[in-house]
Coordinates of C-alpha atoms and ligand atoms in Angstrom, one line a residue:
M37 CA 20.0 -12.1 16.0
S38 CA 20.2 -8.3 16.3
T39 CA 17.1 -6.2 16.3
R40 CA 18.9 -3.0 15.4
L41 CA 17.6 -0.9 18.2
E42 CA 20.9 0.4 19.4
Q43 CA 21.3 4.0 18.4
P44 CA 19.1 6.9 19.4
T45 CA 16.9 8.2 16.7
A46 CA 17.6 11.8 15.6
V47 CA 13.9 12.4 15.1
Q48 CA 12.3 14.9 17.4
T49 CA 9.8 17.0 15.5
E50 CA 9.5 20.5 16.8
V51 CA 6.0 21.2 17.8
T52 CA 5.0 24.8 18.6
P53 CA 2.9 25.1 21.8
S54 CA -0.7 25.2 20.9
I55 CA -4.2 24.6 22.3
W56 CA -3.3 20.9 22.3
D57 CA -1.7 20.8 25.6
Y58 CA -0.6 17.2 25.8
S59 CA 2.6 16.1 27.4
P60 CA 5.2 15.1 24.8
A61 CA 4.9 11.4 24.1
P62 CA 7.1 10.6 21.1
E63 CA 8.0 6.9 20.9
S64 CA 11.2 6.4 22.8
V65 CA 12.3 3.4 20.7
K66 CA 15.7 3.7 19.2
V67 CA 16.2 2.6 15.6
A68 CA 19.6 2.3 14.0
I69 CA 19.8 3.6 10.4
E70 CA 23.0 3.1 8.5
P71 CA 24.4 6.2 6.7
R72 CA 24.2 4.3 3.4
Y73 CA 22.3 1.3 2.0
D74 CA 23.3 -0.9 -1.0
L75 CA 21.2 -3.1 -3.2
F76 CA 20.1 -6.6 -2.0
I77 CA 21.0 -9.0 -4.8
G78 CA 21.6 -12.7 -4.5
G79 CA 21.3 -12.7 -0.8
K80 CA 23.9 -10.0 -0.2
F81 CA 24.0 -6.2 0.0
V82 CA 26.1 -5.1 -2.9
A83 CA 27.2 -1.6 -4.1
P84 CA 25.4 -0.4 -7.2
K85 CA 27.3 -0.7 -10.5
S86 CA 25.8 2.7 -11.3
K87 CA 27.9 4.0 -8.4
K88 CA 25.0 6.4 -7.7
Y89 CA 23.2 7.1 -4.4
F90 CA 20.3 9.4 -3.4
A91 CA 19.0 10.8 -0.1
S92 CA 16.1 9.4 1.8
I93 CA 14.3 12.2 3.8
N94 CA 12.2 12.1 6.9
P95 CA 9.1 14.1 5.8
A96 CA 8.3 15.1 9.4
N97 CA 11.5 17.2 9.9
E98 CA 13.2 17.2 6.4
Q99 CA 16.3 15.6 7.8
T100 CA 18.2 13.1 5.7
L101 CA 17.8 9.7 7.1
C102 CA 20.4 7.9 4.9
E103 CA 21.6 7.4 1.3
L104 CA 20.1 4.7 -0.9
A105 CA 21.7 3.0 -3.9
E106 CA 20.2 3.9 -7.2
A107 CA 20.0 0.8 -9.3
G108 CA 20.9 1.3 -13.0
E109 CA 20.2 -1.1 -15.9
K110 CA 23.2 -3.3 -15.0
D111 CA 22.1 -3.6 -11.4
V112 CA 18.6 -4.5 -12.5
D113 CA 20.1 -7.1 -14.8
A114 CA 22.1 -8.6 -12.0
A115 CA 19.0 -8.8 -9.8
V116 CA 17.0 -10.4 -12.5
Q117 CA 19.8 -12.9 -13.2
A118 CA 20.0 -13.7 -9.4
A119 CA 16.2 -14.3 -9.4
R120 CA 16.4 -16.5 -12.5
T121 CA 19.2 -18.6 -11.1
A122 CA 17.3 -19.2 -7.8
Q123 CA 13.9 -19.9 -9.4
P124 CA 14.1 -23.6 -10.3
K125 CA 15.4 -24.6 -6.9
W126 CA 12.9 -22.5 -5.1
A127 CA 10.1 -23.9 -7.2
A128 CA 11.3 -27.5 -6.7
L129 CA 11.4 -27.2 -2.9
K130 CA 8.7 -29.2 -1.1
P131 CA 5.8 -26.8 -0.7
A132 CA 5.8 -27.4 3.0
E133 CA 9.5 -26.4 3.1
R134 CA 8.7 -23.2 1.2
A135 CA 6.0 -22.5 3.7
K136 CA 8.5 -22.8 6.6
F137 CA 10.6 -20.0 5.1
M138 CA 7.5 -17.9 4.8
F139 CA 6.3 -18.6 8.4
R140 CA 9.8 -17.6 9.5
I141 CA 9.6 -14.3 7.7
A142 CA 6.2 -13.6 9.2
R143 CA 7.4 -14.4 12.7
R144 CA 10.5 -12.3 12.4
I145 CA 8.4 -9.4 11.2
Q146 CA 6.4 -9.8 14.4
E147 CA 9.5 -10.0 16.5
R148 CA 10.9 -6.8 14.9
A149 CA 7.5 -5.1 14.7
R150 CA 8.3 -2.2 16.9
E151 CA 11.5 -1.4 15.0
L152 CA 9.7 -1.7 11.7
A153 CA 6.8 0.5 12.8
V154 CA 9.1 3.3 14.0
L155 CA 11.2 3.0 10.8
E156 CA 8.1 3.1 8.6
T157 CA 6.9 6.2 10.4
M158 CA 10.3 8.0 10.2
D159 CA 10.6 7.2 6.5
G160 CA 7.1 7.9 5.3
G161 CA 5.5 10.3 7.8
K162 CA 2.5 8.1 8.8
P163 CA 1.3 8.1 12.4
I164 CA 3.0 5.5 14.6
A165 CA -0.4 4.3 15.7
E166 CA -1.1 3.3 12.2
S167 CA 2.3 1.7 11.4
R168 CA 2.2 -0.1 14.7
D169 CA -1.4 -1.4 14.6
I170 CA -2.1 -1.7 10.8
D171 CA 0.8 -1.7 8.4
I172 CA 3.2 -4.0 10.2
P173 CA 0.7 -6.6 11.6
L174 CA -1.0 -6.8 8.2
A175 CA 2.4 -7.3 6.5
A176 CA 3.1 -10.3 8.9
Q177 CA -0.5 -11.5 8.3
H178 CA 0.2 -11.7 4.5
F179 CA 3.2 -13.9 5.0
F180 CA 1.4 -16.1 7.5
Y181 CA -1.7 -16.4 5.2
H182 CA 0.3 -17.2 2.1
A183 CA 2.6 -19.6 3.9
G184 CA -0.6 -21.6 4.4
W185 CA -1.3 -21.8 0.7
C186 CA 2.1 -23.2 -0.3
D187 CA 1.1 -26.9 0.0
K188 CA -2.6 -26.3 -1.0
L189 CA -2.2 -24.9 -4.4
A190 CA -3.6 -28.1 -5.9
Y191 CA -6.9 -27.3 -4.1
A192 CA -6.8 -23.6 -5.2
F193 CA -6.5 -24.5 -8.9
T194 CA -7.9 -28.0 -9.3
G195 CA -6.9 -29.8 -12.4
S196 CA -4.5 -27.0 -13.4
G197 CA -1.1 -28.6 -13.1
G198 CA 1.7 -28.7 -15.6
K199 CA 2.6 -32.0 -17.3
G200 CA 3.6 -34.4 -14.6
I201 CA 3.8 -31.8 -11.9
K202 CA 2.7 -33.2 -8.6
A203 CA 1.9 -31.7 -5.3
S204 CA 4.7 -32.4 -2.9
G205 CA 7.2 -30.5 -5.0
H206 CA 6.7 -28.7 -8.3
Q207 CA 8.9 -27.8 -11.1
G208 CA 10.1 -24.3 -12.0
I209 CA 10.0 -22.9 -15.5
K210 CA 13.5 -24.2 -16.2
G211 CA 14.2 -27.8 -15.4
S212 CA 13.9 -29.3 -12.0
K213 CA 12.6 -32.6 -10.9
T214 CA 9.0 -33.4 -10.0
R215 CA 7.7 -35.4 -7.1
N216 CA 4.5 -37.4 -6.7
S217 CA 1.8 -36.8 -4.1
E218 CA -1.7 -37.9 -3.3
L219 CA -2.9 -34.3 -3.6
G220 CA -2.9 -34.2 -7.4
T221 CA -1.3 -31.6 -9.7
F222 CA 0.1 -28.3 -8.8
P223 CA -0.1 -25.2 -11.0
L224 CA 3.3 -24.0 -12.3
P225 CA 4.9 -20.8 -11.1
V226 CA 5.2 -18.0 -13.5
G227 CA 9.0 -17.6 -13.0
V228 CA 10.7 -14.3 -12.2
C229 CA 8.4 -11.5 -11.0
G230 CA 9.3 -7.8 -11.2
Q231 CA 7.4 -6.0 -8.6
I232 CA 7.1 -2.2 -8.2
I233 CA 5.4 -0.6 -5.2
P234 CA 4.4 2.9 -4.1
W235 CA 5.2 4.9 -0.9
N236 CA 1.9 4.9 1.0
F237 CA 2.1 1.4 2.6
P238 CA 5.7 0.5 2.0
L239 CA 6.2 -2.7 4.0
L240 CA 2.6 -3.8 3.5
M241 CA 2.8 -3.4 -0.3
A242 CA 6.0 -5.4 -0.3
A243 CA 4.2 -8.2 1.6
W244 CA 1.2 -8.0 -0.8
K245 CA 3.6 -8.5 -3.7
L246 CA 6.1 -11.0 -2.3
A247 CA 4.0 -13.4 -0.2
P248 CA 1.7 -14.7 -3.0
A249 CA 4.6 -14.9 -5.5
L250 CA 6.9 -16.9 -3.1
A251 CA 4.1 -19.2 -2.1
C252 CA 3.5 -20.2 -5.7
G253 CA 7.2 -20.9 -6.3
N254 CA 8.3 -17.7 -8.1
T255 CA 11.3 -15.6 -7.3
C256 CA 11.2 -11.8 -7.2
V257 CA 12.9 -8.5 -7.9
L258 CA 11.2 -5.9 -5.8
K259 CA 11.5 -2.1 -6.3
P260 CA 10.2 0.0 -3.5
A261 CA 9.3 3.6 -3.9
E262 CA 12.2 6.0 -3.8
T263 CA 10.9 7.9 -0.8
T264 CA 10.2 4.8 1.3
S265 CA 12.7 2.0 0.9
L266 CA 13.9 1.5 4.4
T267 CA 11.5 -1.1 5.6
A268 CA 12.0 -3.1 2.4
L269 CA 15.7 -3.1 3.1
R270 CA 15.0 -4.2 6.7
L271 CA 13.0 -7.0 5.2
A272 CA 16.1 -8.0 3.2
E273 CA 17.9 -8.3 6.6
I274 CA 15.1 -10.6 7.8
F275 CA 15.6 -12.7 4.7
Q276 CA 19.3 -13.1 5.6
E277 CA 18.4 -13.9 9.2
I278 CA 16.0 -16.7 8.2
D279 CA 18.4 -18.1 5.6
L280 CA 16.1 -17.5 2.7
P281 CA 18.0 -19.0 -0.3
P282 CA 20.0 -16.3 -2.1
G283 CA 18.3 -14.7 -5.1
V284 CA 14.8 -15.8 -4.1
V285 CA 14.0 -12.1 -3.3
N286 CA 16.2 -9.3 -4.6
I287 CA 15.5 -5.7 -3.6
I288 CA 16.6 -2.8 -5.8
T289 CA 16.2 0.8 -4.8
G290 CA 15.8 3.7 -7.2
A291 CA 13.2 5.9 -8.8
G292 CA 11.1 5.7 -12.0
A293 CA 14.1 4.8 -14.3
T294 CA 14.9 1.8 -12.2
G295 CA 11.3 0.6 -12.3
Q296 CA 11.3 1.2 -16.1
A297 CA 14.4 -0.9 -16.5
L298 CA 12.8 -3.7 -14.6
V299 CA 9.6 -3.5 -16.7
N300 CA 11.7 -3.6 -19.9
H301 CA 14.0 -6.4 -18.9
D302 CA 13.6 -9.4 -21.3
D303 CA 14.0 -12.1 -18.7
V304 CA 11.2 -11.0 -16.4
D305 CA 8.1 -13.2 -16.7
K306 CA 5.6 -11.1 -14.8
I307 CA 5.3 -7.5 -13.7
A308 CA 3.1 -6.6 -10.7
F309 CA 2.7 -2.8 -10.3
T310 CA 1.0 -0.7 -7.7
G311 CA 1.1 3.0 -8.2
S312 CA -0.5 5.8 -10.2
T313 CA -2.8 5.2 -13.2
E314 CA -0.5 7.4 -15.3
V315 CA 2.6 5.2 -14.7
G316 CA 0.4 2.1 -14.9
K317 CA -0.7 3.0 -18.4
R318 CA 2.9 3.4 -19.5
I319 CA 3.8 0.0 -18.0
A320 CA 0.8 -1.6 -19.8
Q321 CA 2.1 -0.1 -23.1
A322 CA 5.6 -1.4 -22.4
C323 CA 4.3 -5.0 -21.7
A324 CA 1.7 -5.1 -24.4
P325 CA 4.1 -6.3 -27.2
T326 CA 5.8 -8.9 -24.9
D327 CA 4.5 -12.1 -23.3
K328 CA 5.0 -10.8 -19.8
K329 CA 2.1 -11.3 -17.5
L330 CA 0.8 -8.0 -15.9
T331 CA -1.3 -6.9 -13.0
L332 CA -1.9 -3.3 -12.2
E333 CA -3.2 -1.9 -8.9
L334 CA -3.7 1.8 -9.7
G335 CA -5.4 4.9 -8.4
G336 CA -8.9 5.6 -7.2
K337 CA -11.6 8.2 -6.4
S338 CA -13.8 6.1 -4.3
P339 CA -17.4 7.1 -3.3
N340 CA -18.6 6.9 0.2
I341 CA -22.4 7.0 0.2
I342 CA -24.4 7.9 3.4
F343 CA -28.1 7.3 3.3
E344 CA -30.5 9.1 5.6
D345 CA -31.3 5.9 7.5
A346 CA -27.7 5.2 8.4
S347 CA -26.4 5.5 11.9
I348 CA -24.9 9.0 11.5
D349 CA -22.4 8.9 14.3
Q350 CA -21.0 5.6 13.0
A351 CA -20.9 6.9 9.5
I352 CA -19.0 10.0 10.6
E353 CA -16.3 7.7 12.0
G354 CA -16.3 5.9 8.6
I355 CA -16.0 9.2 6.7
I356 CA -13.0 10.2 8.9
Q357 CA -11.4 6.8 8.6
G358 CA -12.1 6.7 4.9
I359 CA -10.4 10.0 4.0
Y360 CA -8.0 11.0 6.8
F361 CA -6.4 7.6 7.5
N362 CA -2.7 7.7 6.4
Q363 CA -3.1 11.5 5.5
G364 CA -5.4 10.4 2.7
H365 CA -2.5 8.7 0.9
V366 CA -4.7 5.7 0.3
C367 CA -5.6 4.4 -3.2
C368 CA -9.1 3.4 -2.0
A369 CA -9.7 6.5 0.1
G370 CA -13.4 7.5 0.3
S371 CA -12.5 10.8 -1.2
R372 CA -16.0 11.5 -2.7
L373 CA -18.6 11.7 0.0
F374 CA -22.2 11.5 -1.2
V375 CA -24.7 12.4 1.5
Q376 CA -28.5 12.1 1.2
E377 CA -29.8 15.6 1.1
S378 CA -32.1 15.3 4.1
I379 CA -29.1 14.7 6.4
L380 CA -26.5 16.9 4.7
D381 CA -26.5 19.7 7.3
E382 CA -26.3 17.3 10.2
V383 CA -23.4 15.3 8.6
I384 CA -21.5 18.5 7.8
E385 CA -21.9 19.8 11.4
K386 CA -20.8 16.5 12.9
L387 CA -18.0 16.1 10.5
T388 CA -16.7 19.6 11.2
H389 CA -16.8 18.8 14.9
R390 CA -15.0 15.5 14.6
M391 CA -12.4 16.8 12.2
K392 CA -11.5 19.5 14.8
N393 CA -10.5 16.7 17.2
L394 CA -7.9 15.2 14.8
R395 CA -4.5 15.8 16.0
V396 CA -2.0 16.7 13.3
G397 CA 1.7 16.6 14.0
D398 CA 4.7 14.5 15.0
P399 CA 4.1 11.1 13.5
L400 CA 6.2 9.4 16.2
D401 CA 3.7 10.6 18.8
K402 CA 1.2 7.9 19.5
N403 CA -1.6 10.5 20.0
T404 CA -1.2 11.8 16.5
D405 CA -4.0 11.1 14.1
V406 CA -2.7 12.8 10.9
G407 CA 1.1 12.7 10.3
A408 CA 3.3 14.3 7.7
I409 CA 2.7 14.4 3.9
N410 CA 5.1 11.9 2.4
S411 CA 7.1 14.3 0.3
K412 CA 7.5 17.9 -0.7
A413 CA 6.3 17.0 -4.2
Q414 CA 3.1 15.4 -2.9
L415 CA 2.4 18.4 -0.7
A416 CA 2.7 20.6 -3.8
T417 CA 0.2 18.4 -5.6
I418 CA -2.3 18.6 -2.7
H419 CA -1.9 22.4 -2.6
K420 CA -2.6 22.5 -6.3
Y421 CA -6.0 20.8 -5.7
L422 CA -6.8 23.0 -2.7
E423 CA -6.4 26.1 -4.9
A424 CA -8.3 24.5 -7.8
G425 CA -11.2 23.6 -5.4
S426 CA -11.5 27.2 -4.2
R427 CA -11.0 28.6 -7.7
E428 CA -13.8 26.5 -9.1
G429 CA -16.2 27.7 -6.5
A430 CA -16.3 25.0 -3.8
A431 CA -16.1 26.1 -0.1
L432 CA -13.1 24.8 1.9
H433 CA -13.6 23.7 5.5
E434 CA -10.4 23.4 7.5
T435 CA -9.5 23.1 11.1
N436 CA -7.3 25.8 12.6
G437 CA -6.6 23.8 15.7
S438 CA -3.1 22.9 16.6
A439 CA -0.1 24.8 15.2
L440 CA 1.8 22.7 12.8
P441 CA 5.5 21.7 13.3
S442 CA 7.8 24.3 11.9
K443 CA 9.7 21.8 9.7
G444 CA 8.3 19.1 7.5
Y445 CA 5.5 18.7 5.1
W446 CA 2.0 19.2 6.6
C447 CA -1.6 19.5 5.4
R448 CA -4.5 19.8 7.8
P449 CA -7.4 17.6 7.2
C450 CA -10.1 19.4 5.3
F451 CA -13.2 19.1 3.1
F452 CA -15.0 20.9 0.3
T453 CA -18.7 21.6 0.1
G454 CA -20.6 23.1 -2.8
V455 CA -18.7 20.7 -5.1
Q456 CA -19.9 20.1 -8.6
P457 CA -19.2 16.8 -10.4
S458 CA -17.2 18.7 -12.9
H459 CA -14.8 20.1 -10.3
M460 CA -11.2 18.8 -10.3
V461 CA -11.6 17.9 -6.6
A462 CA -14.5 15.7 -7.5
R463 CA -12.9 14.0 -10.5
E464 CA -9.1 13.6 -9.8
E465 CA -7.2 11.6 -7.3
I466 CA -5.7 14.0 -4.8
F467 CA -4.0 11.5 -2.5
G468 CA -4.2 13.8 0.5
P469 CA -6.5 14.5 3.4
V470 CA -9.0 16.4 1.2
L471 CA -12.6 15.3 0.9
A472 CA -15.2 16.4 -1.7
V473 CA -18.7 16.5 -0.2
M474 CA -21.7 16.2 -2.5
S475 CA -25.4 15.4 -1.9
F476 CA -28.0 13.2 -3.6
R477 CA -31.8 12.7 -3.4
T478 CA -32.5 9.1 -4.5
P479 CA -30.6 5.8 -4.4
E480 CA -30.6 5.8 -8.3
E481 CA -28.9 9.2 -8.3
A482 CA -26.3 8.0 -5.7
I483 CA -25.4 5.0 -7.8
T484 CA -25.2 7.0 -11.1
R485 CA -23.0 9.7 -9.5
A486 CA -20.8 7.2 -7.6
N487 CA -20.1 5.3 -10.8
N488 CA -19.4 8.5 -12.8
T489 CA -15.6 8.2 -12.6
P490 CA -12.9 6.6 -14.6
Y491 CA -11.8 4.7 -11.5
G492 CA -13.4 1.6 -9.8
L493 CA -11.3 0.6 -6.8
A494 CA -13.6 0.8 -3.8
A495 CA -16.8 2.2 -2.4
G496 CA -18.6 2.6 1.0
V497 CA -22.3 2.3 1.7
W498 CA -24.0 3.3 4.9
S499 CA -27.6 2.4 5.7
D500 CA -29.4 0.4 8.4
K501 CA -31.3 -1.5 5.8
G502 CA -29.4 -4.7 4.8
S503 CA -31.4 -5.3 1.7
K504 CA -30.8 -1.8 0.5
I505 CA -27.1 -2.1 1.1
F506 CA -26.8 -5.3 -0.9
A507 CA -28.9 -3.8 -3.7
I508 CA -26.7 -0.7 -3.9
A509 CA -23.4 -2.6 -3.5
R510 CA -24.3 -4.8 -6.5
Q511 CA -24.7 -1.8 -8.7
L512 CA -21.4 -0.1 -7.8
K513 CA -18.5 -0.6 -10.2
A514 CA -15.8 -1.1 -7.6
G515 CA -13.5 -3.9 -6.7
V516 CA -14.3 -3.6 -3.0
V517 CA -17.5 -2.3 -1.4
W518 CA -17.5 -1.8 2.3
C519 CA -20.9 -1.8 4.0
N520 CA -21.3 0.3 7.3
T521 CA -17.5 0.3 7.6
Y522 CA -14.5 1.5 5.5
N523 CA -10.8 0.7 4.9
K524 CA -10.9 -2.8 6.3
F525 CA -8.2 -5.1 4.9
D526 CA -7.5 -8.8 5.3
A527 CA -5.0 -11.1 3.6
A528 CA -7.8 -13.5 2.8
S529 CA -9.8 -10.9 1.0
P530 CA -9.0 -10.0 -2.6
F531 CA -8.3 -6.4 -3.4
G532 CA -8.2 -4.7 -6.8
G533 CA -9.9 -2.5 -9.2
F534 CA -12.0 -2.1 -12.3
K535 CA -11.6 0.4 -15.1
E536 CA -8.6 2.8 -14.7
S537 CA -8.0 1.4 -11.2
G538 CA -6.3 -1.5 -12.8
F539 CA -6.7 -5.3 -13.2
G540 CA -5.8 -8.3 -11.2
R541 CA -6.4 -9.0 -7.5
E542 CA -4.1 -9.2 -4.5
G543 CA -5.0 -11.2 -1.4
G544 CA -7.1 -14.3 -1.0
L545 CA -7.3 -17.2 -3.4
Q546 CA -8.0 -14.8 -6.3
G547 CA -4.6 -13.1 -5.6
L548 CA -2.7 -16.3 -6.3
R549 CA -4.0 -16.5 -9.8
A550 CA -1.5 -13.9 -11.1
Y551 CA 1.4 -16.0 -9.9
V552 CA 0.7 -19.3 -11.5
N553 CA 0.6 -20.5 -15.1
I554 CA -2.5 -22.5 -15.8
Ligands
NAD399 P1 3.9 6.3 -8.9 O1 3.2 5.7 -10.0 O2 4.5 7.6 -9.1 O3 5.1 5.3 -8.4 C1 4.8 4.0 -8.0 C2 6.1 3.2 -8.2 O4 6.4 3.2 -9.6 C3 7.3 3.8 -7.5 O5 8.1 2.8 -7.0 C4 8.0 4.5 -8.7 O6 9.4 4.7 -8.5 C5 7.7 3.6 -9.8 N1 7.8 4.2 -11.1 C6 7.6 5.5 -11.5 N2 7.7 5.7 -12.8 C7 7.9 4.4 -13.3 C8 8.0 3.9 -14.7 N3 8.0 4.7 -15.7 N4 8.2 2.6 -14.8 C9 8.2 1.8 -13.8 N5 8.1 2.2 -12.5 C10 7.9 3.5 -12.3 O7 2.9 6.3 -7.7 P2 3.1 6.8 -6.2 O8 3.0 8.3 -6.3 O9 4.3 6.2 -5.7 O10 1.9 6.1 -5.4 C11 0.6 6.7 -5.4 C12 -0.3 6.1 -6.4 O11 -0.3 4.7 -6.1 C13 -1.7 6.6 -6.3 O12 -2.2 6.8 -7.5 C14 -2.4 5.4 -5.6 O13 -3.8 5.4 -5.8 C15 -1.7 4.2 -6.1 N6 -1.9 3.1 -5.2 C16 -2.7 2.1 -5.6 C17 -2.9 1.0 -4.8 C18 -3.9 -0.1 -5.2 O14 -3.8 -1.2 -4.6 N7 -4.7 0.1 -6.2 C19 -2.3 0.9 -3.6 C20 -1.4 1.9 -3.2 C21 -1.2 3.0 -4.1

């Protein structure tokens, strides 16, 4: 099996000499990227019927990495048909056999981890240390974890099985045989799942979507984001390597129109969407008059609350991790910082000091803390918010440390003080390394202000009083509340939002619920 590490990478970000006098240490791994990628339908790479291709850009140096096929309506239809054809057989496989495929996918992701990490970084601009240590290992973990569920669904949803559906093999939506087992009944799969993902954690989001769906006996059509499709296409190669039955997963590249065609396709049983609240609302409207199942993982403006009794140095790390991880391109980023008034000055001083030590630059350098902004369009959005923050009267604190590379899309980590709750930077999701710092006096005020948002994805609470943490956490309207930590993820732990952050959960037993018919 090839690991596609043959050709030298063209990526060498120019870094102007600066006060950061490190020796150059870009990852020396070589990753092959084909000039052009087709659609993955029915187990094969096929040219798009649309005959259209678009460029995929490395945001760290603005070079074109390759061309990607743009799936039109006919291509979407072909992918859905392939998934429909494959579904009954996949669902009728013995669950333990299905699990074997998923274990193989997980192991192959591990074996090709270095290649996938470099590719993820070249394609999306995130620091190699994050792709290598977080994105790729977690993607493998999701397949491992869900492989384990395949033959235990009867325990997950006790008494939920379809008529005569038994544990050692279960029926698809359209006609396949059932088998008996001592375990009891299995819930039925939903059928064909259309899955649309964003650009901030490309391979990881693909794993979040595919792994639970496959474990429950569904087949999938996955549409990655247009700026970050390369690792999903590498995953398609892994599916070929492990002989995943054709059509079980189909991967179609393209932009919003491709996603829309998938949402509108009549033969899709479920849509799982991760992306912006704006697009999520449009998808909800499109699905409302149909019997499609829907889950939405949308945006956030999550509060990170620091009480005066917290361990301040530990909290500073949590603030940094909460907002500057992945350039702030994180749905659950702790982008609203609430600091108890008595420690505000100390926190700002320490935060300023810590922020100065963040290294911005070549994402392929393992010393880099903050990589490139994912696209020119996203950089323009961040600039819009930086201007709005200053215009509305907040004070911008930014590091002037290292010189930024001359090409690519960059934004230094920064924060605003003097922020009012009405300011745009306090209300709207920026999706960049920009933090809004505000203060509070009492726990009640912290809770009220933290909940004063249309979003409800995540929150952080920092205090050395366990009882206080639990009392506060219970009153926060957020899908995930991290206590004395931030941005911790695990395949066994459900993730998802309230309010305009969406509905449905991904991960854990709860995440399986969206992929079964009960
Ligand atoms: P986006 O909504 O612009 O795009 C997301 C995906 O939807 C892309 O694949 C895009 O091509 C597709 N798309 C665009 N228009 C569509 C349409 N009309 N119909 C169907 N599909 C369409 O979001 P983005 O800019 O790629 O990602 C950033 C957003 O994603 C942020 O708001 C972030 O908070 C959110 N996000 C949420 C989670 C979560 O778990 N809640 C995780 C990651 C990102």
